[in-house]
Short mmCIF file of C-alpha atoms in Angstrom, two decimals:
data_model
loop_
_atom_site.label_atom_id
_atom_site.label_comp_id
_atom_site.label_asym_id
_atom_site.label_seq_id
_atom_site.Cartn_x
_atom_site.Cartn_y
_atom_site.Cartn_z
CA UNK A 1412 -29.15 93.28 -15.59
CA UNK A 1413 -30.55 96.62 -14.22
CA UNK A 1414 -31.98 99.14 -16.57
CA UNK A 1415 -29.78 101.71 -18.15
CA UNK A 1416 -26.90 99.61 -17.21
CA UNK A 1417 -24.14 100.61 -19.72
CA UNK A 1418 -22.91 98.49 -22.27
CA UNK A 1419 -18.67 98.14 -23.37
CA UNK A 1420 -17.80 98.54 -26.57
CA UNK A 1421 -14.88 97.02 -26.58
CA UNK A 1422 -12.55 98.09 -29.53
CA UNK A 1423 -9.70 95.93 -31.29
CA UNK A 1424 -8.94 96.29 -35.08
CA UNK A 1425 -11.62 98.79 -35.95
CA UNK A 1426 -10.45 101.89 -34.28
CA UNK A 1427 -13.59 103.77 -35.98
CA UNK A 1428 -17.02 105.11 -35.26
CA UNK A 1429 -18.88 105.04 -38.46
CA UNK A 1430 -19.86 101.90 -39.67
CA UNK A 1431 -19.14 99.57 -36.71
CA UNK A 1432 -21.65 98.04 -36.12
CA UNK A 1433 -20.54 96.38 -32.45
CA UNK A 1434 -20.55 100.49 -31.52
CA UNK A 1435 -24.32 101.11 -33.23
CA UNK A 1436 -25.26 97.98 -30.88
CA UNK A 1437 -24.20 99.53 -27.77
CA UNK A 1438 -25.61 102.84 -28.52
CA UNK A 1439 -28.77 101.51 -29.15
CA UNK A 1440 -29.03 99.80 -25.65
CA UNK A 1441 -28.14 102.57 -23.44
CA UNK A 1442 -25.03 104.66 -21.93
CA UNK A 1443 -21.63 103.32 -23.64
CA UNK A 1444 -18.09 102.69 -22.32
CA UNK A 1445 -15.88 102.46 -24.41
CA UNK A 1446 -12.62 100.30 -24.21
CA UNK A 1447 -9.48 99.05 -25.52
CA UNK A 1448 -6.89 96.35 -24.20
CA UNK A 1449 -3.53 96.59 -24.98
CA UNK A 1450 -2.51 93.10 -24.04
CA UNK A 1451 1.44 91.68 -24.24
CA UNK A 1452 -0.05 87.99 -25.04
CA UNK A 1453 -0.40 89.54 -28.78
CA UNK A 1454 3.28 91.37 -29.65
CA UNK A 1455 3.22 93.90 -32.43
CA UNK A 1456 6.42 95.18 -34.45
CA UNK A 1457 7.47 98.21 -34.19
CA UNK A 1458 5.97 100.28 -36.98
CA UNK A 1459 2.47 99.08 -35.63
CA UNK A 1460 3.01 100.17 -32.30
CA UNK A 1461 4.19 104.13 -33.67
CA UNK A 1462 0.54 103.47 -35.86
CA UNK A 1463 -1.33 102.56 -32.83
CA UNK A 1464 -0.12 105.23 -30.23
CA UNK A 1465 -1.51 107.54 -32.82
CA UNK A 1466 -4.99 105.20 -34.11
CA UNK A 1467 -5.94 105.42 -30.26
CA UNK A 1468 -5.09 109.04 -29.81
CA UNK A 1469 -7.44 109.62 -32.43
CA UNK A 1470 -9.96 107.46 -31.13
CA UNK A 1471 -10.06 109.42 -28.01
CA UNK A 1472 -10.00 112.45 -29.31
CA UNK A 1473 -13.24 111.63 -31.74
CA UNK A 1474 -14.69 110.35 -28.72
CA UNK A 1475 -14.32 113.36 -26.34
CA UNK A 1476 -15.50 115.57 -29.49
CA UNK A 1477 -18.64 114.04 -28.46
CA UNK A 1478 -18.37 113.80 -24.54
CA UNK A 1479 -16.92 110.39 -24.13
CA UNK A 1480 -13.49 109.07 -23.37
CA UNK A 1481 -11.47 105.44 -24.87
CA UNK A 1482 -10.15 104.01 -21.56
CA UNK A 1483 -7.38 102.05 -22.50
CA UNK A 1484 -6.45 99.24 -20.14
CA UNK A 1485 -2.92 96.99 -20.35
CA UNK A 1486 -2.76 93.57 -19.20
CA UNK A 1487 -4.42 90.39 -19.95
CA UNK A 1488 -7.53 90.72 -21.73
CA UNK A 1489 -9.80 88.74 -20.21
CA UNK A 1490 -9.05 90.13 -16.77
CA UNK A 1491 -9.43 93.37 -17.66
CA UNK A 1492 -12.42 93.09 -19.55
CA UNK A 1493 -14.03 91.33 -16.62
CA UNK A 1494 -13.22 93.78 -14.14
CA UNK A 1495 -14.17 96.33 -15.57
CA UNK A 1496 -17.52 95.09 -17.06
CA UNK A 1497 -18.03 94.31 -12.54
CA UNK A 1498 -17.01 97.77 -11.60
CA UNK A 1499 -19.28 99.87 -13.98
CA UNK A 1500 -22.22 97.12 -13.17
CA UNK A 1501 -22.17 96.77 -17.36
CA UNK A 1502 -25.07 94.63 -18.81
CA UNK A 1503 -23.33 93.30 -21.95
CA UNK A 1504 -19.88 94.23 -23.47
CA UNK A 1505 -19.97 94.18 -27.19
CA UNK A 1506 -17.69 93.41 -29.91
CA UNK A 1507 -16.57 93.29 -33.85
CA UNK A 1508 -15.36 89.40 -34.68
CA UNK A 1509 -11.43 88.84 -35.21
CA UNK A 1510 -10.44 85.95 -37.22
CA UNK A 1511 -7.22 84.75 -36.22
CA UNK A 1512 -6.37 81.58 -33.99
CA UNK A 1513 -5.35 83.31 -30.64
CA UNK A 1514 -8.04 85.81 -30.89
CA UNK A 1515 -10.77 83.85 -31.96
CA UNK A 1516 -9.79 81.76 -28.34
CA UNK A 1517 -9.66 85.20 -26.41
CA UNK A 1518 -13.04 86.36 -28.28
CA UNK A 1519 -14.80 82.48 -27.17
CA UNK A 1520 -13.39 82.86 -23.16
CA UNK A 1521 -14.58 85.75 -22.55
CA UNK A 1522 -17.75 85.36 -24.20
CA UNK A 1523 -17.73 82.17 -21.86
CA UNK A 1524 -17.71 84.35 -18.83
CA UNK A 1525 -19.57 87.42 -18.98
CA UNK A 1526 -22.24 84.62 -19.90
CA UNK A 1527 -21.59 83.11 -16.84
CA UNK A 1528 -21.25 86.48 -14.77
CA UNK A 1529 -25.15 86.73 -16.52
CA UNK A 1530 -23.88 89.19 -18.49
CA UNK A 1531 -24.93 89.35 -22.52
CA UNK A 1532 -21.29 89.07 -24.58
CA UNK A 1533 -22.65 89.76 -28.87
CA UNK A 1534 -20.00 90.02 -31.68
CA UNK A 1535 -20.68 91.14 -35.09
CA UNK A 1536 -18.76 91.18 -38.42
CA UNK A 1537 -17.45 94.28 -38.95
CA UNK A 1538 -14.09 93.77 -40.72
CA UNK A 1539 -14.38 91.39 -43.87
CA UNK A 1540 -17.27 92.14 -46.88
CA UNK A 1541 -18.70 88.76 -45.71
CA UNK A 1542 -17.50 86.51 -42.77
CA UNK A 1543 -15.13 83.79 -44.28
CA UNK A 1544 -18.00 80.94 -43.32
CA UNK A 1545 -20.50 82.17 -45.72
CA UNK A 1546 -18.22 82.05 -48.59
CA UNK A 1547 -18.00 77.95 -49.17
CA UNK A 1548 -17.74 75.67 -52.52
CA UNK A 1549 -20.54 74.16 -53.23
CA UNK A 1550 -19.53 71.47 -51.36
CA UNK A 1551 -18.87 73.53 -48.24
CA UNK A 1552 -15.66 73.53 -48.18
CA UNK A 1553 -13.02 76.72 -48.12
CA UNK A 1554 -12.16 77.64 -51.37
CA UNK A 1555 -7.89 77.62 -51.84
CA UNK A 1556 -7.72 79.64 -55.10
CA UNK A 1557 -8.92 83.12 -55.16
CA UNK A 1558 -10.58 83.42 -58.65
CA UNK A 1559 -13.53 81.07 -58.33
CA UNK A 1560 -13.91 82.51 -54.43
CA UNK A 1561 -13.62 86.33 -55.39
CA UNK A 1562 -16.58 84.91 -57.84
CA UNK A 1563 -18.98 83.39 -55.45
CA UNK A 1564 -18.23 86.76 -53.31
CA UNK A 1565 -19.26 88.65 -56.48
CA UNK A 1566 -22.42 86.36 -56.97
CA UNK A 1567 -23.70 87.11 -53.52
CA UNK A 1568 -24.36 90.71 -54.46
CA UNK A 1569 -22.53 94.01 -52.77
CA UNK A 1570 -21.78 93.71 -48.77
CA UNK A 1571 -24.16 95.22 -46.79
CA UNK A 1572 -24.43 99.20 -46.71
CA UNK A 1573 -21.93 100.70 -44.34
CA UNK A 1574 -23.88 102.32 -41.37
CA UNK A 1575 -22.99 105.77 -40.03
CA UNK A 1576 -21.81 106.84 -36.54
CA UNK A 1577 -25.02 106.24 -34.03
CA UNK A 1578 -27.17 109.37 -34.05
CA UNK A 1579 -27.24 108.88 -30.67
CA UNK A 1580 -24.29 107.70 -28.75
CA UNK A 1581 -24.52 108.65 -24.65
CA UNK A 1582 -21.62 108.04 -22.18
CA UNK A 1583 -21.21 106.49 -18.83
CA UNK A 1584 -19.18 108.08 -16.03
CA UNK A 1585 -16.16 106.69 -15.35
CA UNK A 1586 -15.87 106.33 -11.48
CA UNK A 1587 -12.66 108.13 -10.32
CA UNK A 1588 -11.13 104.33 -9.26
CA UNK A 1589 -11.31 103.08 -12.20
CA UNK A 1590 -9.71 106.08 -14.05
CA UNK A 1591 -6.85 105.47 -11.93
CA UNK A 1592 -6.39 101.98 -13.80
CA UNK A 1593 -6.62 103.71 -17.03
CA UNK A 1594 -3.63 104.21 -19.52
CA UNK A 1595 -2.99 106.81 -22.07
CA UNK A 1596 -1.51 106.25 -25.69
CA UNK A 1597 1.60 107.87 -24.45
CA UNK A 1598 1.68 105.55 -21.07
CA UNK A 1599 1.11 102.05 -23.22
CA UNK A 1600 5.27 103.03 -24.28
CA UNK A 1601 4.64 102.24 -27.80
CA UNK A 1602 6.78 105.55 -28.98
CA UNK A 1603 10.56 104.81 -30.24
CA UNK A 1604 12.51 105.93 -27.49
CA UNK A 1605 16.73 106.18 -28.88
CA UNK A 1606 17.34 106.29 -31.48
CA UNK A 1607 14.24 107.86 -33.05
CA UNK A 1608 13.85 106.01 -36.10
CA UNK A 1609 10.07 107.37 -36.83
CA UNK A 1610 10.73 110.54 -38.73
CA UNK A 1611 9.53 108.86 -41.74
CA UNK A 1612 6.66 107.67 -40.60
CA UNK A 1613 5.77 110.77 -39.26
CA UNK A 1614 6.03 112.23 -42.76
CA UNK A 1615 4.70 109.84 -44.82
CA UNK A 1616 1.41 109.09 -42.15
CA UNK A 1617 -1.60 110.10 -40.23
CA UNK A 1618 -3.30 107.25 -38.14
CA UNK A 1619 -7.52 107.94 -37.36
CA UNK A 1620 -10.45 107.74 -39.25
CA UNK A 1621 -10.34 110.93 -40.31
CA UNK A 1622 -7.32 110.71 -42.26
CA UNK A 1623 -8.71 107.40 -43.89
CA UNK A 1624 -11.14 109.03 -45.49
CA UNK A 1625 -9.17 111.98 -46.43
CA UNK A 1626 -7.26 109.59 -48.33
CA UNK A 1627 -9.93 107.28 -49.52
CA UNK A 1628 -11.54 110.48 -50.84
CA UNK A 1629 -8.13 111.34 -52.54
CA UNK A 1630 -7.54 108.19 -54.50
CA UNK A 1631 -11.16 107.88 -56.10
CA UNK A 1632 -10.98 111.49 -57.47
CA UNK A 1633 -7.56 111.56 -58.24
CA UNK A 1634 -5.77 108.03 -58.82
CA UNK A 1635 -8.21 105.74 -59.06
CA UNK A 1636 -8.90 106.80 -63.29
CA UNK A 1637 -5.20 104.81 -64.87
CA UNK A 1638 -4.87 102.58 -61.31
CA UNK A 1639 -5.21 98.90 -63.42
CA UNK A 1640 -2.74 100.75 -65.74
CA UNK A 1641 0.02 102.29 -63.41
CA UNK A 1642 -0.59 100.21 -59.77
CA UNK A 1643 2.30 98.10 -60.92
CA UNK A 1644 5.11 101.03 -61.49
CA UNK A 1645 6.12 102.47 -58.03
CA UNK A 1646 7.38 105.41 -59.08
CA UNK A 1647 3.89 106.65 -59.95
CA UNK A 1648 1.75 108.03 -56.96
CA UNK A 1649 -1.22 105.38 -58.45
CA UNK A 1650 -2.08 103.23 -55.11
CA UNK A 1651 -4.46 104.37 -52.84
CA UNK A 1652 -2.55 103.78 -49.64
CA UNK A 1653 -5.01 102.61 -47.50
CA UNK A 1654 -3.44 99.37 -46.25
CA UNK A 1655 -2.63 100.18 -42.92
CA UNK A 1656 -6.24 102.26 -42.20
CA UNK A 1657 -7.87 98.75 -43.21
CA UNK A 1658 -5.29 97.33 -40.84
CA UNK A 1659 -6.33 99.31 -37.98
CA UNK A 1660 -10.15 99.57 -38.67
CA UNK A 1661 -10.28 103.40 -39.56
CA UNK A 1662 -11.80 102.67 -42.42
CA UNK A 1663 -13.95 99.62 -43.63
CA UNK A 1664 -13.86 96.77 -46.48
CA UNK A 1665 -17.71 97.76 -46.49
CA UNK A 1666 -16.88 102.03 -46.82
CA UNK A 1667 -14.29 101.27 -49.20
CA UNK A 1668 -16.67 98.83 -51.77
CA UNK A 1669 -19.89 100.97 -51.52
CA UNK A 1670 -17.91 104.12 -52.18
CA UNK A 1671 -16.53 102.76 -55.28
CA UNK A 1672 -20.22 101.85 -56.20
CA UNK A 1673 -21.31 105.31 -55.36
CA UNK A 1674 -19.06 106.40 -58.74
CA UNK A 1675 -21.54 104.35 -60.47
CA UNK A 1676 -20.57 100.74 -62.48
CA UNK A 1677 -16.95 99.99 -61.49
CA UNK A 1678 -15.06 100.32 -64.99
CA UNK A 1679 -11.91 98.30 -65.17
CA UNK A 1680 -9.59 100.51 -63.03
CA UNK A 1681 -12.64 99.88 -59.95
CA UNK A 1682 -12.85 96.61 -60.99
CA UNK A 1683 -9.09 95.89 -60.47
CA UNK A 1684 -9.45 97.86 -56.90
CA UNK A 1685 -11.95 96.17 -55.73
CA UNK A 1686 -10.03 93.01 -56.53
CA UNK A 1687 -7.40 93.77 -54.22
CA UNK A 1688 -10.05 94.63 -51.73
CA UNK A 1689 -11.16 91.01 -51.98
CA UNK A 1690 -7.80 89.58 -52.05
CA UNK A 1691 -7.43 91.11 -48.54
CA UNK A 1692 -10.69 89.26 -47.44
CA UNK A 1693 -9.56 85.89 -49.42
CA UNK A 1694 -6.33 85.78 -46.93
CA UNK A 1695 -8.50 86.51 -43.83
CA UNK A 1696 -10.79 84.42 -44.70
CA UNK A 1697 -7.74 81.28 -45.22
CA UNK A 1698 -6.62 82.60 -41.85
CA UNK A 1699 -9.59 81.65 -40.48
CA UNK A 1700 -9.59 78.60 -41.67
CA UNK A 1701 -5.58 77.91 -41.12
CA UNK A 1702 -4.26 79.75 -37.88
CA UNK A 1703 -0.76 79.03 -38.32
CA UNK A 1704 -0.59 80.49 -41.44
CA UNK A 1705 2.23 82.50 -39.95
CA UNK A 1706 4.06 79.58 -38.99
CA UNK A 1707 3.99 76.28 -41.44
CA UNK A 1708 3.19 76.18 -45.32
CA UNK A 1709 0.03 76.60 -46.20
CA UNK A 1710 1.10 73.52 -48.72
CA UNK A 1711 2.42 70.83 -46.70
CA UNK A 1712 4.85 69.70 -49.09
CA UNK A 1713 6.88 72.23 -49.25
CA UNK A 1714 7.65 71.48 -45.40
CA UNK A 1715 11.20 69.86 -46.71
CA UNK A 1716 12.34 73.15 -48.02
CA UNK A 1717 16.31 72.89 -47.38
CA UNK A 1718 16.19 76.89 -46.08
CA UNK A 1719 19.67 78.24 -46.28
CA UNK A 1720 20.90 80.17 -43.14
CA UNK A 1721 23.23 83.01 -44.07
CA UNK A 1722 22.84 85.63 -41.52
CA UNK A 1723 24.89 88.45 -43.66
CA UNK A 1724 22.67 87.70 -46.43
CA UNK A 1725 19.56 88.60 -44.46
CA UNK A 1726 21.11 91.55 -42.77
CA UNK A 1727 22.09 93.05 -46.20
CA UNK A 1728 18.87 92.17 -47.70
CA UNK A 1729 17.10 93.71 -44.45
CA UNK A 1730 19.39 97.08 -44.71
CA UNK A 1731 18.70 97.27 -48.47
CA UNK A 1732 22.12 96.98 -49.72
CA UNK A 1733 21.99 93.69 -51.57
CA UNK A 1734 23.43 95.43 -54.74
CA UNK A 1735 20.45 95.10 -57.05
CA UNK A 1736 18.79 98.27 -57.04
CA UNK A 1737 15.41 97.74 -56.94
CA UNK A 1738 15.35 95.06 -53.96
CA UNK A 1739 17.51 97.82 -52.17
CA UNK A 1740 14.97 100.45 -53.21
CA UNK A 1741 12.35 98.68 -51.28
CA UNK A 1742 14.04 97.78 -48.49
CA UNK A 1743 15.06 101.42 -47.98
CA UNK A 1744 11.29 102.48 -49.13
CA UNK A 1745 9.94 100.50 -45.77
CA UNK A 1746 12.42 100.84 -42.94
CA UNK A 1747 12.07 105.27 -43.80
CA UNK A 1748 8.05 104.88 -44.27
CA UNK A 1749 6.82 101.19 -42.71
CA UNK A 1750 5.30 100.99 -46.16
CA UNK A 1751 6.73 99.20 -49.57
CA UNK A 1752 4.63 99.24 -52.85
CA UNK A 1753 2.86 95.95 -53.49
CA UNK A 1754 4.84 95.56 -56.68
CA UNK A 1755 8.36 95.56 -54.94
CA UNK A 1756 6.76 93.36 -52.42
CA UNK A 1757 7.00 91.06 -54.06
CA UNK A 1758 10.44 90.96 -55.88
CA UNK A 1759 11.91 91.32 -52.45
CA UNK A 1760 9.95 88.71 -51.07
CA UNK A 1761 11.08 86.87 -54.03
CA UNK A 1762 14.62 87.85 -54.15
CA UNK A 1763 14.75 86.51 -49.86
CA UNK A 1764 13.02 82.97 -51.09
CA UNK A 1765 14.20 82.23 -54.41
CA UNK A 1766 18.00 83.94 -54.95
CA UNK A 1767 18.90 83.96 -51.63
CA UNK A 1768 17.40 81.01 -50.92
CA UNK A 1769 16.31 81.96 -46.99
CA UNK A 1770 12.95 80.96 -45.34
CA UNK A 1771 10.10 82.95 -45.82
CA UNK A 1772 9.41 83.09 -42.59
CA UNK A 1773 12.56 85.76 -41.87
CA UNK A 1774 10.74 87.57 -44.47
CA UNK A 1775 7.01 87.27 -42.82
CA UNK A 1776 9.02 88.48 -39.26
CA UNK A 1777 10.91 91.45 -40.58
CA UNK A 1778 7.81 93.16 -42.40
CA UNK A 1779 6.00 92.15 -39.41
CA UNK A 1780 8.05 94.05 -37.43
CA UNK A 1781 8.61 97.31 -39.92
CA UNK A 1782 4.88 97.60 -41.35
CA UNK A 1783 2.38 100.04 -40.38
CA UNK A 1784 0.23 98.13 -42.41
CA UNK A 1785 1.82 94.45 -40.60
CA UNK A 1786 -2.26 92.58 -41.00
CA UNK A 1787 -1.56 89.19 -39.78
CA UNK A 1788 -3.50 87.61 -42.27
CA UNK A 1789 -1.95 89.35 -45.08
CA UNK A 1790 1.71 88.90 -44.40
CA UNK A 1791 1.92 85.63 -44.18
CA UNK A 1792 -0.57 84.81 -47.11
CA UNK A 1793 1.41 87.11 -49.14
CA UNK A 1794 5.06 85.64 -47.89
CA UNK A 1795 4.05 82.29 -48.96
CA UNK A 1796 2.07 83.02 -52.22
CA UNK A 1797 5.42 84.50 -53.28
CA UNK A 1798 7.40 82.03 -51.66
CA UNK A 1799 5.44 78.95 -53.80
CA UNK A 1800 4.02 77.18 -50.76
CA UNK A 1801 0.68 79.36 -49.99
CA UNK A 1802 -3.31 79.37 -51.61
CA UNK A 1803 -3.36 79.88 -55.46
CA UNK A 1804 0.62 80.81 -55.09
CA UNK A 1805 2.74 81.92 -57.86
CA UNK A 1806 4.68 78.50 -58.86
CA UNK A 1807 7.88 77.28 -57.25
CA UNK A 1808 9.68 77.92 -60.89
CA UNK A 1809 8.41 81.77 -61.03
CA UNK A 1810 11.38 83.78 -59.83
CA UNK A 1811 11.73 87.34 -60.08
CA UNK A 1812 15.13 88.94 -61.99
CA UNK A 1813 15.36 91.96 -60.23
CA UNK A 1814 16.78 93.64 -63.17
CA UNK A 1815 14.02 92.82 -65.41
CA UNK A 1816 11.52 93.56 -62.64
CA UNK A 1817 13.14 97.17 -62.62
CA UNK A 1818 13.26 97.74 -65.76
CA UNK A 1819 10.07 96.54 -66.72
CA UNK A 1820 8.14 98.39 -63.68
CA UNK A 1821 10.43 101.35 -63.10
CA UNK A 1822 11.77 101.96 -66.74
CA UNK A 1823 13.03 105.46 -65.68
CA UNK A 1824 14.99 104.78 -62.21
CA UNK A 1825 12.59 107.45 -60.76
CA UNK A 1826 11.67 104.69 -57.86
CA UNK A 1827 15.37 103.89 -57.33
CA UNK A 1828 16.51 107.24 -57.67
CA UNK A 1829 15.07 108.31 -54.76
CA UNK A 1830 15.42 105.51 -52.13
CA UNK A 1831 19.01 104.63 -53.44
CA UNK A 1832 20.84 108.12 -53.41
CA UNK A 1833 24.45 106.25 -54.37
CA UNK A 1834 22.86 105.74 -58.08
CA UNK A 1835 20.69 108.42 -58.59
CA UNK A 1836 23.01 110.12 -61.28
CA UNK A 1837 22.48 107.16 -63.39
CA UNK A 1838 20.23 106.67 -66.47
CA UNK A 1839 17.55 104.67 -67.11
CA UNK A 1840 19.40 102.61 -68.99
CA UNK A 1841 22.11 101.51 -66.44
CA UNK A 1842 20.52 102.32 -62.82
CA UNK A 1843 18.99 98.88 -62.81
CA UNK A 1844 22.56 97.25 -63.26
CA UNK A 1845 25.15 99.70 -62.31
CA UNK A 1846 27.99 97.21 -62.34
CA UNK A 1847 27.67 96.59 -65.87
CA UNK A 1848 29.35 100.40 -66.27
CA UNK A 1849 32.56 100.40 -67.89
CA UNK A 1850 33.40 102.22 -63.95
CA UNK A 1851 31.69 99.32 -62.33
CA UNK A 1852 29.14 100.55 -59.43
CA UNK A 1853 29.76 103.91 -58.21
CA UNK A 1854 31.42 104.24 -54.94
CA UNK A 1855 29.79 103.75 -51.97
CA UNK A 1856 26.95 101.39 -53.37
CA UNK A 1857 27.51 97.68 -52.54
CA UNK A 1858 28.57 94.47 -54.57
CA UNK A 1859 26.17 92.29 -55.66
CA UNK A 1860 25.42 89.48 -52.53
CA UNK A 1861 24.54 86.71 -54.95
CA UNK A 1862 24.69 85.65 -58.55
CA UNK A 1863 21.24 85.74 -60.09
CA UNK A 1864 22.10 82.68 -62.38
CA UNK A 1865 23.78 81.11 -59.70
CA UNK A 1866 20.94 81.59 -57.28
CA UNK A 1867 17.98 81.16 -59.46
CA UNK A 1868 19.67 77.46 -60.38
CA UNK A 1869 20.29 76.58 -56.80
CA UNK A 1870 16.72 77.73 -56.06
CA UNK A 1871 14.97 75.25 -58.38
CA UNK A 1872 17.17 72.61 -57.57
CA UNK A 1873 15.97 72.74 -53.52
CA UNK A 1874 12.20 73.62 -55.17
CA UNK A 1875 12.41 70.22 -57.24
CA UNK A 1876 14.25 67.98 -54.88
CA UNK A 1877 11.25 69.34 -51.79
CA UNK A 1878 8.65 68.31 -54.04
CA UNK A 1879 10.55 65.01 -54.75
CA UNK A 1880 10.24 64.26 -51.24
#
């Protein structure tokens, strides 16, 4: 390695510059390069891609505020990393640690062979509080229910302090030849072309680490006092919104913990937040430890689950027009802002396993695909905690009425009214169940797919008899 050979900081899910510590490693070893692969081997949906074009515009842009460029690459990862670690005669190419199956492979090969190229290849955590192998049972083993983990996480003390972006952070040239290989956001084709279904997101979003902050900044001043109280109603403006800035890396489980801590002794509204801060970490951390989480039950016998396959019923229940208002609500909520609040997450994701009786898997792929906020650990945990067959999951019996649900968590309509326009003249008192009206449903807003009773019994009946077997 020669002196003042530059070092790649190679950027994945942590699109950021403060508190990464992969980029505080290369900046204290010399001139940096930085880099990010956009590689087909790992397919995104469609609401991550619109995030991403915008995360790595961002990037760039912070980077060139301070004289340096992101040179984006497409193709294979390893090849790309290993070409262009020869042609800027690197000395080490640096990383933040990814927890998933395929990446964790990716991560090991190349690590393999810049080691063999005599090249230094160091990873660091940058993305979890702690990295999922220093949280173990006594008997160190992975914990599978989250209470007793998100305690031992709580009796190792706070995460380490967030670092800031590197005082010092120079850049190495990039030789005309190689910026001939490099990409731009808008040549990576991650844009909706026709028809432009993005104007939501648009609205509702601003990818970068910037805009974290601005609305990390916004939720501890202003929504953060009442959040253990009002999280649960979505038609309060109570969550912080932050899920797809964690999903990206603008922000950090570290930033996000210590600023909390900064307000002083977390009352019970921090406390709560912080819990669903470590319920992020608790389904990275049984991704790690399962890879095909995304694929087979995280409870193996559940495996005999006799899925239904009704191909209307998923369409309707994709388009939001099931005819139970707050499942529709939702549905409509994510495909105009690739967002739904947690709450209604979960009744649709209930409504899809349990009424309709349809694998959760169609579930896990369709938010995968409309999410901004699509973490692969997350979805799937989430998909089968609801579904019965995950970690610490809500029982098989525990089915959601979507009436009560509504009712209970948007006792107004104020949710409903706005993502389900057909209804919106209704009360409170019938917008939940609008064909219980003397009139029926108003015009123009669909029947009812399925029969709750109907489809709650059927659902226990497959539930019991998979368990049976």
């Amino acid at each position: 390695m020669t002196k003042n050979a530059p070092t790649i900081m190679w950027f994945r899910d942590d699109l950021r510059l403060a508190d990464n510590p992969a980029l505080s490693d290369a900046a204290a070893t010399g001139p940096v390069i930085c880099l990010y692969v956009h590689d087909p081997a790992f397919p995104s949906g469609g609401a991550e891609r619109w995030w991403l074009h915008g995360a790595l515009a961002a990037l760039d842009q912070d980077l060139q505020a301070r004289g340096g460029r992101l040179c984006i690459m497409a193709g294979p990862t390893q090849p790309c990393v290993l070409w262009l670690a020869q042609q800027v005669g690197a000395g080490a190419v640096v990383w933040n640690r990814r927890y998933g199956g395929p990446a964790r492979q990716v991560d090991a090969d190349i690590k393999t062979a810049l080691r063999t190229m005599g090249l230094q290849a160091r990873s660091h955590p940058g993305n979890m509080l702690h990295e999922p192998w220093q949280v173990r049972t006594r008997q160190g083993t992975s914990f599978r229910v989250y209470t007793p983990w998100w305690r031992a996480v709580q009796a190792m003390g706070p995460p380490p302090p967030p670092v800031p972006v590197p005082a010092t952070l120079a850049f190495a040239p990039i030789a005309p030849h190689i910026a001939e290989r490099l990409e731009t956001p808008a040549g990576l084709d991650l844009l909706p072309a026709r028809p432009d279904w993005a104007q939501g997101l648009r609205e509702t979003w601003q990818p970068g680490e910037r805009a974290a902050h601005e609305r990390l900044d916004h939720f501890l001043s202003e929504r953060l006092a009442g959040y253990a109280r009002l999280r649960d109603l979505p038609g309060q403006p109570a969550t912080s919104g932050l899920s797809p800035h964690l999903r990206f890396g603008h922000v950090s489980p570290r930033q996000i913990w210590h600023a909390v801590m900064a307000r002083g002794a977390p009352d019970a509204d921090g406390t709560c937040f912080l819990g669903e801060v470590g319920w992020r970490d608790f389904a990275h951390a049984t991704l790690f430890d399962c890879p095909d989480m995304a694929t087979r039950s995280l409870r193996p016998e559940y495996d005999a689950m006799p899925w239904r396959t009704d191909p209307v019923g998923l369409r309707a229940w994709q388009q939001g027009r099931t005819g139970y208002p707050i499942v529709d609500a939702g549905m409509r909520e994510l495909w105009h802002t690739g967002w739904m609040h947690n709450r209604v997450r979960m009744i649709v994701a209930s409504f899809l396993t349990k009424h309709l009786l349809l694998d959760w898997r169609a579930g896990e792929r369709w938010f995968a695909d409309t999410l901004v906020d699509a973490d692969a650990a997350s979805n799937a945990f989430n998909w089968q905690w609801v579904a019965g067959c995950g970690l610490d999951a809500a029982p098989y019996f525990r089915i959601f009425n979507p009436v009560l649900q509504g009712e209970k968590f948007d006792p107004a309509g104020d949710y409903v009214r706005r993502w389900v326009p057909e209804i919106a003249h209704l009360d409170g008192k019938t917008i939940h169940a609008p064909w219980k009206m003397a009139t029926g449903a108003p015009r123009g807003y669909p029947p009812c797919i399925v029969d709750l009773a109907g489809g709650r019994a059927r659902a226990l009946d497959a539930w019991k008899n998979a368990v049976k077997a």
